[in-house]
Amino acid sequence: MEKKIPVGILGATGMVGQHFVKFLQNHPWFELTWVGASDRSAGKKYAEATSWRLDGVMPPAVAALTVSDCKPGDAPKLVFSAMDASVATEIERAFAEAGHCVVSNSKNHRMEPDVPLLVPEINGDHLKIVPQQAKRGWKGCIVTNPNCSTVVLTMALAPFKPFGIRRVIVTTMQAISGAGYPGVASMDIMANVIPYIGGEEEKMQIETQKILGGCTEAGFAPLQAKVSAHCNRVPVVDGHTCAISVEIEQKPSRDEILASIAGFRGLPQERKLPSAPAQPVIYMDDPLRPQPRRDVERERGMAVFVGRLRECLVLDWKLVALGHNTVRGAAGAAVLNAELMYTEGMLA
Ligand code: NAP
């Protein structure tokens, strides 16, 4: 690409905003030229508006950017959103109405009937719903990525979809980085498990059905499978682990399931998108893997690692899955969505 596409971040000074800044560093197609946040930060240099809380140093070119108000106008056409959920609804809509393509990480619009909830390897075809937003009088659009544990679950389930998914039970072990900054108090999480994450179980249940479901120009047709989630916060820094049991219509052999996992590919791989992992779901034979500390950073955090596939005496099969919650579950997911949208001609 001769000239990179300018991009902005709404909510750039927050935790997920910083993950976007980091993930976009040296991106071959996109160049971060605009950062937006609340009026508490607007007018300040990015380096003055926020303390860098990720590994390494704040990219100097971004440190020097002046933070803008989150109002459409001078922002680039493509904006990633990491806005606080309490303000994302109206601000994201205002940007879409004004002609911006908002690629959002916030929960606010995910379940709307004309907003794609994308995992590009699974349901890139859901982008065809976007022209329906013409009905709202928007010149732009909103496209979302799922909740951080839903991405891990849906990627692990996608290779089962050809066999017909009937029922799913998932228990999560979710990292503390998923709770933002400063997140969960150390007195609560050290040497402990917290068996509740507000709203997370409901999100996993309905988002999974939307992502693994179908889509026509008339709308989304959620997967009819029932999904039941138990969500727990555990003392892990990065990486959400899901213990999954799944009931399927057909009765494939273990080898057929392993072949489906090994062969699973999607549009990002076909189109060689810059952030696409070569193999999106990687099976690990070692019964002690995957593990967050050992595996989460592999493949730039963009692949999902699965293991321990075995028969389930209640449903049909069970397995464990691991994914990077702030990369594949947040910034990396949104950037991959935007890469797919670019190849669909949606950012021109
Ligand atoms: P955060 O650290 O609190 O950051 C919120 C961002 O929103 C900041 O940049 C803040 O700007 C901005 N903001 C707040 N009020 C605003 C207003 N009135 N107008 C414009 N900007 C405003 O939150 P976060 O943890 O990064 O989460 C951001 C979003 O991502 C949330 O919707 C969250 O649910 C979702 N999410 C978070 C995680 C995670 O791991 N934390 C994972 C997945 C999804 P100031 O700095 O100026 O206040």
mmCIF file of C-alpha atoms and ligand atoms in Angstrom:
data_model
loop_
_atom_site.group_PDB
_atom_site.id
_atom_site.type_symbol
_atom_site.label_atom_id
_atom_site.label_comp_id
_atom_site.label_asym_id
_atom_site.label_seq_id
_atom_site.Cartn_x
_atom_site.Cartn_y
_atom_site.Cartn_z
ATOM 1 C CA MET A 1 0.000 0.000 0.000
ATOM 2 C CA GLU A 2 1.574 3.313 -1.148
ATOM 3 C CA LYS A 3 -0.282 5.568 1.259
ATOM 4 C CA LYS A 4 -1.592 4.264 4.560
ATOM 5 C CA ILE A 5 -5.219 4.780 5.598
ATOM 6 C CA PRO A 6 -5.516 7.320 8.443
ATOM 7 C CA VAL A 7 -7.382 5.966 11.470
ATOM 8 C CA GLY A 8 -8.571 7.339 14.802
ATOM 9 C CA ILE A 9 -9.455 5.925 18.213
ATOM 10 C CA LEU A 10 -12.470 7.012 20.278
ATOM 11 C CA GLY A 11 -11.583 6.478 23.937
ATOM 12 C CA ALA A 12 -7.876 6.366 23.102
ATOM 13 C CA THR A 13 -6.723 7.263 26.628
ATOM 14 C CA GLY A 14 -8.391 4.263 28.305
ATOM 15 C CA MET A 15 -7.082 0.745 28.798
ATOM 16 C CA VAL A 16 -8.531 -0.701 25.597
ATOM 17 C CA GLY A 17 -7.570 2.519 23.791
ATOM 18 C CA GLN A 18 -3.935 1.863 24.742
ATOM 19 C CA HIS A 19 -4.215 -1.681 23.427
ATOM 20 C CA PHE A 20 -5.377 -0.193 20.099
ATOM 21 C CA VAL A 21 -2.399 2.196 20.089
ATOM 22 C CA LYS A 22 -0.047 -0.729 20.689
ATOM 23 C CA PHE A 23 -1.656 -3.080 18.169
ATOM 24 C CA LEU A 24 -1.721 -0.417 15.430
ATOM 25 C CA GLN A 25 2.016 0.291 15.779
ATOM 26 C CA ASN A 26 3.732 -0.462 12.446
ATOM 27 C CA HIS A 27 0.475 -1.617 10.880
ATOM 28 C CA PRO A 28 1.085 -2.013 7.130
ATOM 29 C CA TRP A 29 -2.267 -0.462 6.054
ATOM 30 C CA PHE A 30 -3.426 1.821 8.888
ATOM 31 C CA GLU A 31 -1.760 4.868 10.437
ATOM 32 C CA LEU A 32 -3.012 6.277 13.724
ATOM 33 C CA THR A 33 -3.414 10.031 13.188
ATOM 34 C CA TRP A 34 -6.241 11.006 15.560
ATOM 35 C CA VAL A 35 -7.015 10.234 19.190
ATOM 36 C CA GLY A 36 -10.263 11.161 20.955
ATOM 37 C CA ALA A 37 -11.343 11.068 24.595
ATOM 38 C CA SER A 38 -13.478 12.980 27.096
ATOM 39 C CA ASP A 39 -13.279 16.715 27.678
ATOM 40 C CA ARG A 40 -11.030 15.910 30.656
ATOM 41 C CA SER A 41 -8.315 14.916 28.147
ATOM 42 C CA ALA A 42 -9.191 16.984 25.053
ATOM 43 C CA GLY A 43 -6.609 19.611 24.159
ATOM 44 C CA LYS A 44 -3.761 17.794 25.967
ATOM 45 C CA LYS A 45 -0.968 15.867 24.281
ATOM 46 C CA TYR A 46 -1.697 12.116 24.431
ATOM 47 C CA ALA A 47 1.372 11.644 26.656
ATOM 48 C CA GLU A 48 -0.033 14.160 29.173
ATOM 49 C CA ALA A 49 -3.595 12.817 29.021
ATOM 50 C CA THR A 50 -2.828 9.207 29.991
ATOM 51 C CA SER A 51 -0.205 7.083 31.785
ATOM 52 C CA TRP A 52 1.057 4.220 29.650
ATOM 53 C CA ARG A 53 0.099 0.953 31.365
ATOM 54 C CA LEU A 54 1.267 -1.601 28.801
ATOM 55 C CA ASP A 55 4.659 -3.238 28.247
ATOM 56 C CA GLY A 56 7.265 -1.104 26.498
ATOM 57 C CA VAL A 57 6.973 2.636 25.961
ATOM 58 C CA MET A 58 4.233 4.798 24.494
ATOM 59 C CA PRO A 59 4.903 5.096 20.733
ATOM 60 C CA PRO A 60 6.516 8.578 20.379
ATOM 61 C CA ALA A 61 4.443 9.571 17.321
ATOM 62 C CA VAL A 62 1.241 8.904 19.266
ATOM 63 C CA ALA A 63 2.569 10.581 22.433
ATOM 64 C CA ALA A 64 2.804 13.822 20.442
ATOM 65 C CA LEU A 65 -0.787 13.748 19.096
ATOM 66 C CA THR A 66 -3.237 16.229 20.597
ATOM 67 C CA VAL A 67 -6.341 14.560 22.055
ATOM 68 C CA SER A 68 -9.608 15.693 20.448
ATOM 69 C CA ASP A 69 -13.142 15.769 21.734
ATOM 70 C CA CYS A 70 -15.155 12.718 20.621
ATOM 71 C CA LYS A 71 -17.170 14.742 18.124
ATOM 72 C CA PRO A 72 -17.317 13.916 14.425
ATOM 73 C CA GLY A 73 -15.658 16.461 12.203
ATOM 74 C CA ASP A 74 -11.908 16.310 11.845
ATOM 75 C CA ALA A 75 -11.552 12.574 12.621
ATOM 76 C CA PRO A 76 -10.578 10.130 9.844
ATOM 77 C CA LYS A 77 -13.277 8.051 8.151
ATOM 78 C CA LEU A 78 -12.217 4.885 10.005
ATOM 79 C CA VAL A 79 -12.390 5.128 13.790
ATOM 80 C CA PHE A 80 -11.915 2.348 16.313
ATOM 81 C CA SER A 81 -13.987 2.716 19.445
ATOM 82 C CA ALA A 82 -12.834 1.884 22.959
ATOM 83 C CA MET A 83 -15.291 4.248 24.603
ATOM 84 C CA ASP A 84 -16.641 3.902 28.054
ATOM 85 C CA ALA A 85 -19.917 1.961 27.669
ATOM 86 C CA SER A 86 -21.865 4.686 29.473
ATOM 87 C CA VAL A 87 -21.254 7.114 26.583
ATOM 88 C CA ALA A 88 -20.577 4.833 23.585
ATOM 89 C CA THR A 89 -24.177 4.547 22.339
ATOM 90 C CA GLU A 90 -24.726 8.161 21.395
ATOM 91 C CA ILE A 91 -21.158 9.004 20.398
ATOM 92 C CA GLU A 92 -20.740 5.978 18.117
ATOM 93 C CA ARG A 93 -24.117 6.710 16.489
ATOM 94 C CA ALA A 94 -23.150 10.353 15.925
ATOM 95 C CA PHE A 95 -19.945 9.273 14.159
ATOM 96 C CA ALA A 96 -21.787 6.710 11.992
ATOM 97 C CA GLU A 97 -24.427 9.278 11.091
ATOM 98 C CA ALA A 98 -21.710 11.725 10.042
ATOM 99 C CA GLY A 99 -20.161 9.179 7.653
ATOM 100 C CA HIS A 100 -17.521 7.436 9.780
ATOM 101 C CA CYS A 101 -16.990 3.691 9.826
ATOM 102 C CA VAL A 102 -16.996 2.950 13.556
ATOM 103 C CA VAL A 103 -15.343 -0.360 14.397
ATOM 104 C CA SER A 104 -16.339 -0.793 17.989
ATOM 105 C CA ASN A 105 -15.188 -2.859 20.885
ATOM 106 C CA SER A 106 -17.969 -1.665 23.179
ATOM 107 C CA LYS A 107 -20.995 -3.800 23.989
ATOM 108 C CA ASN A 108 -23.560 -1.082 23.239
ATOM 109 C CA HIS A 109 -24.538 -1.872 19.629
ATOM 110 C CA ARG A 110 -23.550 -5.551 19.353
ATOM 111 C CA MET A 111 -27.023 -7.023 19.483
ATOM 112 C CA GLU A 112 -28.795 -4.465 17.292
ATOM 113 C CA PRO A 113 -30.589 -6.092 14.352
ATOM 114 C CA ASP A 114 -28.623 -4.173 11.705
ATOM 115 C CA VAL A 115 -25.167 -4.208 13.302
ATOM 116 C CA PRO A 116 -22.739 -7.012 12.452
ATOM 117 C CA LEU A 117 -21.065 -8.726 15.400
ATOM 118 C CA LEU A 118 -18.018 -10.071 13.643
ATOM 119 C CA VAL A 119 -15.457 -12.781 14.075
ATOM 120 C CA PRO A 120 -14.071 -12.518 10.540
ATOM 121 C CA GLU A 121 -13.051 -16.177 10.291
ATOM 122 C CA ILE A 122 -16.618 -17.231 11.140
ATOM 123 C CA ASN A 123 -19.167 -14.729 9.907
ATOM 124 C CA GLY A 124 -17.520 -12.215 7.570
ATOM 125 C CA ASP A 125 -20.646 -12.561 5.416
ATOM 126 C CA HIS A 126 -22.599 -10.700 8.149
ATOM 127 C CA LEU A 127 -21.095 -7.483 6.746
ATOM 128 C CA LYS A 128 -23.735 -7.633 4.022
ATOM 129 C CA ILE A 129 -26.228 -6.358 6.599
ATOM 130 C CA VAL A 130 -24.462 -2.991 6.772
ATOM 131 C CA PRO A 131 -26.279 -1.289 3.859
ATOM 132 C CA GLN A 132 -29.435 -1.675 5.946
ATOM 133 C CA GLN A 133 -28.118 1.164 8.032
ATOM 134 C CA ALA A 134 -29.189 3.398 5.170
ATOM 135 C CA LYS A 135 -32.608 3.017 6.787
ATOM 136 C CA ARG A 136 -31.291 4.994 9.745
ATOM 137 C CA GLY A 137 -30.044 7.737 7.458
ATOM 138 C CA TRP A 138 -26.410 7.070 8.369
ATOM 139 C CA LYS A 139 -23.675 7.874 5.888
ATOM 140 C CA GLY A 140 -21.314 5.587 7.770
ATOM 141 C CA CYS A 141 -21.740 2.407 9.792
ATOM 142 C CA ILE A 142 -21.060 0.598 13.053
ATOM 143 C CA VAL A 143 -19.430 -2.825 13.071
ATOM 144 C CA THR A 144 -18.644 -4.556 16.373
ATOM 145 C CA ASN A 145 -16.482 -7.312 17.792
ATOM 146 C CA PRO A 146 -17.678 -9.651 20.547
ATOM 147 C CA ASN A 147 -17.041 -9.804 24.229
ATOM 148 C CA CYS A 148 -13.529 -11.088 24.997
ATOM 149 C CA SER A 149 -14.585 -14.559 26.186
ATOM 150 C CA THR A 150 -17.175 -14.977 23.411
ATOM 151 C CA VAL A 151 -14.408 -14.710 20.800
ATOM 152 C CA VAL A 152 -12.543 -17.617 22.397
ATOM 153 C CA LEU A 153 -15.706 -19.736 22.655
ATOM 154 C CA THR A 154 -16.948 -19.087 19.117
ATOM 155 C CA MET A 155 -13.544 -19.719 17.522
ATOM 156 C CA ALA A 156 -13.304 -23.031 19.402
ATOM 157 C CA LEU A 157 -16.870 -23.990 18.390
ATOM 158 C CA ALA A 158 -16.614 -22.954 14.731
ATOM 159 C CA PRO A 159 -14.972 -26.242 13.626
ATOM 160 C CA PHE A 160 -17.937 -28.088 15.229
ATOM 161 C CA LYS A 161 -20.509 -26.090 13.254
ATOM 162 C CA PRO A 162 -20.458 -28.356 10.153
ATOM 163 C CA PHE A 163 -21.564 -31.218 12.453
ATOM 164 C CA GLY A 164 -24.539 -29.226 13.846
ATOM 165 C CA ILE A 165 -24.190 -27.629 17.284
ATOM 166 C CA ARG A 166 -27.140 -28.370 19.610
ATOM 167 C CA ARG A 167 -26.138 -27.377 23.153
ATOM 168 C CA VAL A 168 -23.078 -25.821 24.752
ATOM 169 C CA ILE A 169 -21.969 -25.490 28.358
ATOM 170 C CA VAL A 170 -18.923 -23.302 28.990
ATOM 171 C CA THR A 171 -17.057 -22.398 32.173
ATOM 172 C CA THR A 172 -14.604 -19.528 31.871
ATOM 173 C CA MET A 173 -11.437 -18.675 33.797
ATOM 174 C CA GLN A 174 -10.949 -15.020 32.879
ATOM 175 C CA ALA A 175 -7.844 -12.886 33.273
ATOM 176 C CA ILE A 176 -7.739 -9.749 35.399
ATOM 177 C CA SER A 177 -6.704 -7.602 32.394
ATOM 178 C CA GLY A 178 -10.269 -8.101 31.141
ATOM 179 C CA ALA A 179 -11.529 -5.936 33.997
ATOM 180 C CA GLY A 180 -9.727 -2.799 32.777
ATOM 181 C CA TYR A 181 -7.531 -0.586 34.989
ATOM 182 C CA PRO A 182 -7.181 -0.642 37.983
ATOM 183 C CA GLY A 183 -9.622 -3.544 37.654
ATOM 184 C CA VAL A 184 -10.186 -6.048 40.452
ATOM 185 C CA ALA A 185 -8.627 -5.220 43.827
ATOM 186 C CA SER A 186 -5.520 -7.311 44.559
ATOM 187 C CA MET A 187 -7.021 -8.192 47.983
ATOM 188 C CA ASP A 188 -9.923 -9.826 46.138
ATOM 189 C CA ILE A 189 -8.110 -11.689 43.364
ATOM 190 C CA MET A 190 -4.772 -12.866 44.844
ATOM 191 C CA ALA A 191 -4.917 -16.642 45.495
ATOM 192 C CA ASN A 192 -8.634 -16.558 44.812
ATOM 193 C CA VAL A 193 -11.433 -17.129 42.285
ATOM 194 C CA ILE A 194 -14.345 -14.716 41.908
ATOM 195 C CA PRO A 195 -17.382 -16.612 40.598
ATOM 196 C CA TYR A 196 -19.199 -13.639 39.077
ATOM 197 C CA ILE A 197 -18.520 -11.151 36.276
ATOM 198 C CA GLY A 198 -21.480 -8.839 35.818
ATOM 199 C CA GLY A 199 -23.335 -9.319 32.517
ATOM 200 C CA GLU A 200 -20.685 -11.665 31.100
ATOM 201 C CA GLU A 201 -22.721 -14.883 31.075
ATOM 202 C CA GLU A 202 -25.650 -13.284 29.257
ATOM 203 C CA LYS A 203 -23.284 -11.731 26.682
ATOM 204 C CA MET A 204 -21.586 -15.075 25.988
ATOM 205 C CA GLN A 205 -24.935 -16.794 25.521
ATOM 206 C CA ILE A 206 -26.574 -14.394 23.076
ATOM 207 C CA GLU A 207 -23.477 -13.211 21.229
ATOM 208 C CA THR A 208 -22.459 -16.805 20.468
ATOM 209 C CA GLN A 209 -25.852 -17.476 18.862
ATOM 210 C CA LYS A 210 -25.617 -14.335 16.707
ATOM 211 C CA ILE A 211 -22.040 -15.026 15.549
ATOM 212 C CA LEU A 212 -22.547 -18.702 14.742
ATOM 213 C CA GLY A 213 -25.941 -18.030 13.157
ATOM 214 C CA GLY A 214 -26.816 -17.185 9.588
ATOM 215 C CA CYS A 215 -27.517 -13.928 7.839
ATOM 216 C CA THR A 216 -29.501 -12.857 4.808
ATOM 217 C CA GLU A 217 -30.181 -9.358 3.551
ATOM 218 C CA ALA A 218 -33.378 -9.553 5.620
ATOM 219 C CA GLY A 219 -31.487 -9.932 8.870
ATOM 220 C CA PHE A 220 -29.638 -12.235 11.241
ATOM 221 C CA ALA A 221 -30.852 -15.735 12.062
ATOM 222 C CA PRO A 222 -29.259 -16.720 15.394
ATOM 223 C CA LEU A 223 -28.019 -20.270 15.855
ATOM 224 C CA GLN A 224 -30.776 -22.242 17.563
ATOM 225 C CA ALA A 225 -28.337 -24.020 19.905
ATOM 226 C CA LYS A 226 -28.678 -23.353 23.620
ATOM 227 C CA VAL A 227 -25.599 -21.905 25.302
ATOM 228 C CA SER A 228 -25.074 -21.863 29.075
ATOM 229 C CA ALA A 229 -22.093 -19.975 30.537
ATOM 230 C CA HIS A 230 -20.457 -19.846 33.981
ATOM 231 C CA CYS A 231 -17.976 -16.963 34.196
ATOM 232 C CA ASN A 232 -15.173 -16.685 36.745
ATOM 233 C CA ARG A 233 -12.344 -14.204 37.315
ATOM 234 C CA VAL A 234 -9.031 -15.909 38.168
ATOM 235 C CA PRO A 235 -5.562 -14.591 39.075
ATOM 236 C CA VAL A 236 -4.160 -14.746 35.529
ATOM 237 C CA VAL A 237 -2.821 -11.557 33.916
ATOM 238 C CA ASP A 238 -3.694 -12.128 30.226
ATOM 239 C CA GLY A 239 -5.683 -14.911 28.545
ATOM 240 C CA HIS A 240 -9.209 -16.183 28.989
ATOM 241 C CA THR A 241 -9.588 -19.964 29.263
ATOM 242 C CA CYS A 242 -12.881 -21.693 28.442
ATOM 243 C CA ALA A 243 -13.743 -25.276 29.484
ATOM 244 C CA ILE A 244 -16.377 -26.291 26.913
ATOM 245 C CA SER A 245 -18.833 -29.202 26.563
ATOM 246 C CA VAL A 246 -20.754 -29.437 23.295
ATOM 247 C CA GLU A 247 -23.600 -31.588 22.009
ATOM 248 C CA ILE A 248 -23.677 -32.037 18.245
ATOM 249 C CA GLU A 249 -26.247 -33.450 15.830
ATOM 250 C CA GLN A 250 -23.993 -35.692 13.782
ATOM 251 C CA LYS A 251 -21.663 -38.135 15.479
ATOM 252 C CA PRO A 252 -18.215 -37.409 14.033
ATOM 253 C CA SER A 253 -15.188 -39.363 15.220
ATOM 254 C CA ARG A 254 -12.425 -37.680 17.216
ATOM 255 C CA ASP A 255 -10.248 -37.735 14.085
ATOM 256 C CA GLU A 256 -12.966 -35.998 12.061
ATOM 257 C CA ILE A 257 -13.241 -33.253 14.686
ATOM 258 C CA LEU A 258 -9.447 -32.828 14.829
ATOM 259 C CA ALA A 259 -9.363 -32.616 11.021
ATOM 260 C CA SER A 260 -12.082 -29.948 11.111
ATOM 261 C CA ILE A 261 -10.060 -27.932 13.658
ATOM 262 C CA ALA A 262 -6.831 -28.300 11.653
ATOM 263 C CA GLY A 263 -8.552 -27.333 8.399
ATOM 264 C CA PHE A 264 -10.556 -24.428 9.799
ATOM 265 C CA ARG A 265 -9.809 -21.220 7.868
ATOM 266 C CA GLY A 266 -11.794 -18.106 6.997
ATOM 267 C CA LEU A 267 -11.759 -14.970 4.880
ATOM 268 C CA PRO A 268 -8.819 -13.396 6.810
ATOM 269 C CA GLN A 269 -6.594 -16.337 5.868
ATOM 270 C CA GLU A 270 -7.913 -16.533 2.294
ATOM 271 C CA ARG A 271 -7.270 -12.797 1.786
ATOM 272 C CA LYS A 272 -4.025 -12.829 3.799
ATOM 273 C CA LEU A 273 -5.138 -9.928 6.005
ATOM 274 C CA PRO A 274 -2.170 -8.439 7.894
ATOM 275 C CA SER A 275 -3.463 -9.318 11.388
ATOM 276 C CA ALA A 276 -4.788 -12.769 10.481
ATOM 277 C CA PRO A 277 -3.127 -15.751 12.168
ATOM 278 C CA ALA A 278 -2.087 -18.320 9.558
ATOM 279 C CA GLN A 279 -4.070 -20.955 11.456
ATOM 280 C CA PRO A 280 -6.881 -19.442 13.542
ATOM 281 C CA VAL A 281 -7.541 -22.436 15.819
ATOM 282 C CA ILE A 282 -4.518 -24.477 16.876
ATOM 283 C CA TYR A 283 -4.900 -27.871 18.541
ATOM 284 C CA MET A 284 -2.294 -28.781 21.178
ATOM 285 C CA ASP A 285 -1.817 -32.509 21.842
ATOM 286 C CA ASP A 286 -0.072 -32.120 25.201
ATOM 287 C CA PRO A 287 -2.741 -32.685 27.906
ATOM 288 C CA LEU A 288 -1.161 -29.927 29.984
ATOM 289 C CA ARG A 289 -1.765 -27.261 27.307
ATOM 290 C CA PRO A 290 -2.919 -24.684 26.397
ATOM 291 C CA GLN A 291 -1.885 -22.540 29.362
ATOM 292 C CA PRO A 292 -2.262 -18.754 29.559
ATOM 293 C CA ARG A 293 1.316 -18.073 30.695
ATOM 294 C CA ARG A 294 2.890 -20.294 28.065
ATOM 295 C CA ASP A 295 0.643 -19.876 25.044
ATOM 296 C CA VAL A 296 -1.282 -16.625 25.116
ATOM 297 C CA GLU A 297 1.317 -14.462 23.354
ATOM 298 C CA ARG A 298 1.904 -16.921 20.494
ATOM 299 C CA GLU A 299 0.729 -15.920 16.998
ATOM 300 C CA ARG A 300 0.709 -12.257 18.195
ATOM 301 C CA GLY A 301 -2.240 -13.143 20.426
ATOM 302 C CA MET A 302 -4.522 -13.610 17.396
ATOM 303 C CA ALA A 303 -5.019 -17.408 17.382
ATOM 304 C CA VAL A 304 -7.137 -19.498 19.733
ATOM 305 C CA PHE A 305 -5.442 -22.552 21.235
ATOM 306 C CA VAL A 306 -7.503 -25.641 22.013
ATOM 307 C CA GLY A 307 -6.681 -28.962 23.636
ATOM 308 C CA ARG A 308 -7.887 -31.906 25.708
ATOM 309 C CA LEU A 309 -10.558 -32.979 23.202
ATOM 310 C CA ARG A 310 -12.307 -35.931 24.793
ATOM 311 C CA GLU A 311 -15.715 -37.547 25.013
ATOM 312 C CA CYS A 312 -18.222 -36.021 27.421
ATOM 313 C CA LEU A 313 -20.533 -38.380 29.306
ATOM 314 C CA VAL A 314 -23.274 -35.722 29.463
ATOM 315 C CA LEU A 315 -22.992 -33.893 26.131
ATOM 316 C CA ASP A 316 -20.873 -35.325 23.284
ATOM 317 C CA TRP A 317 -17.417 -33.729 23.426
ATOM 318 C CA LYS A 318 -15.423 -31.528 25.749
ATOM 319 C CA LEU A 319 -12.319 -29.435 25.234
ATOM 320 C CA VAL A 320 -10.421 -26.459 26.595
ATOM 321 C CA ALA A 321 -9.766 -23.210 24.692
ATOM 322 C CA LEU A 322 -7.517 -20.214 25.356
ATOM 323 C CA GLY A 323 -7.389 -16.793 23.712
ATOM 324 C CA HIS A 324 -5.786 -13.409 24.379
ATOM 325 C CA ASN A 325 -8.564 -11.276 25.851
ATOM 326 C CA THR A 326 -7.120 -7.840 25.103
ATOM 327 C CA VAL A 327 -5.761 -8.772 21.652
ATOM 328 C CA ARG A 328 -8.059 -11.341 20.002
ATOM 329 C CA GLY A 329 -10.787 -10.283 22.433
ATOM 330 C CA ALA A 330 -10.459 -6.519 21.920
ATOM 331 C CA ALA A 331 -8.010 -4.415 19.873
ATOM 332 C CA GLY A 332 -6.736 -7.135 17.517
ATOM 333 C CA ALA A 333 -10.308 -8.292 16.851
ATOM 334 C CA ALA A 334 -11.425 -4.799 15.840
ATOM 335 C CA VAL A 335 -8.370 -4.213 13.637
ATOM 336 C CA LEU A 336 -8.990 -7.546 11.871
ATOM 337 C CA ASN A 337 -12.614 -6.471 11.335
ATOM 338 C CA ALA A 338 -11.424 -3.229 9.729
ATOM 339 C CA GLU A 339 -8.976 -5.118 7.498
ATOM 340 C CA LEU A 340 -11.825 -7.295 6.262
ATOM 341 C CA MET A 341 -13.981 -4.182 5.693
ATOM 342 C CA TYR A 342 -11.176 -2.647 3.638
ATOM 343 C CA THR A 343 -11.055 -5.711 1.370
ATOM 344 C CA GLU A 344 -14.853 -5.422 0.984
ATOM 345 C CA GLY A 345 -14.426 -1.833 -0.281
ATOM 346 C CA MET A 346 -16.255 -0.419 2.741
ATOM 347 C CA LEU A 347 -13.584 2.109 3.731
ATOM 348 C CA ALA A 348 -13.272 3.889 0.366
HETATM 349 P P1 NAP B 1 -11.492 3.035 30.396
HETATM 350 O O1 NAP B 1 -10.080 2.690 30.687
HETATM 351 O O2 NAP B 1 -12.324 3.578 31.487
HETATM 352 O O3 NAP B 1 -11.478 4.086 29.177
HETATM 353 C C1 NAP B 1 -12.631 4.757 28.754
HETATM 354 C C2 NAP B 1 -12.312 5.731 27.630
HETATM 355 O O4 NAP B 1 -13.518 6.424 27.313
HETATM 356 C C3 NAP B 1 -11.281 6.805 27.999
HETATM 357 O O5 NAP B 1 -10.510 7.130 26.872
HETATM 358 C C4 NAP B 1 -12.155 7.980 28.399
HETATM 359 O O6 NAP B 1 -11.521 9.242 28.224
HETATM 360 C C5 NAP B 1 -13.275 7.839 27.387
HETATM 361 N N1 NAP B 1 -14.475 8.545 27.834
HETATM 362 C C6 NAP B 1 -15.120 8.449 29.014
HETATM 363 N N2 NAP B 1 -16.167 9.304 29.055
HETATM 364 C C7 NAP B 1 -16.173 9.942 27.857
HETATM 365 C C8 NAP B 1 -17.003 10.963 27.290
HETATM 366 N N3 NAP B 1 -18.042 11.472 27.948
HETATM 367 N N4 NAP B 1 -16.720 11.386 26.046
HETATM 368 C C9 NAP B 1 -15.681 10.878 25.357
HETATM 369 N N5 NAP B 1 -14.853 9.926 25.845
HETATM 370 C C10 NAP B 1 -15.101 9.464 27.083
HETATM 371 O O7 NAP B 1 -12.285 1.775 29.809
HETATM 372 P P2 NAP B 1 -11.703 0.451 29.102
HETATM 373 O O8 NAP B 1 -11.421 -0.575 30.127
HETATM 374 O O9 NAP B 1 -10.618 0.832 28.152
HETATM 375 O O10 NAP B 1 -12.975 -0.050 28.285
HETATM 376 C C11 NAP B 1 -13.421 0.648 27.117
HETATM 377 C C12 NAP B 1 -14.580 -0.094 26.457
HETATM 378 O O11 NAP B 1 -14.139 -1.364 26.028
HETATM 379 C C13 NAP B 1 -15.756 -0.359 27.387
HETATM 380 O O12 NAP B 1 -16.938 -0.237 26.630
HETATM 381 C C14 NAP B 1 -15.542 -1.768 27.863
HETATM 382 O O13 NAP B 1 -16.741 -2.387 28.210
HETATM 383 C C15 NAP B 1 -14.927 -2.401 26.615
HETATM 384 N N6 NAP B 1 -14.048 -3.547 26.889
HETATM 385 C C16 NAP B 1 -13.090 -3.476 27.837
HETATM 386 C C17 NAP B 1 -12.221 -4.556 28.002
HETATM 387 C C18 NAP B 1 -11.101 -4.504 28.969
HETATM 388 O O14 NAP B 1 -10.313 -5.449 28.965
HETATM 389 N N7 NAP B 1 -10.972 -3.467 29.770
HETATM 390 C C19 NAP B 1 -12.331 -5.683 27.209
HETATM 391 C C20 NAP B 1 -13.309 -5.702 26.247
HETATM 392 C C21 NAP B 1 -14.144 -4.633 26.091
HETATM 393 P P3 NAP B 1 -10.783 9.999 29.475
HETATM 394 O O15 NAP B 1 -9.467 9.314 29.677
HETATM 395 O O16 NAP B 1 -10.624 11.386 28.953
HETATM 396 O O17 NAP B 1 -11.692 9.883 30.640
#
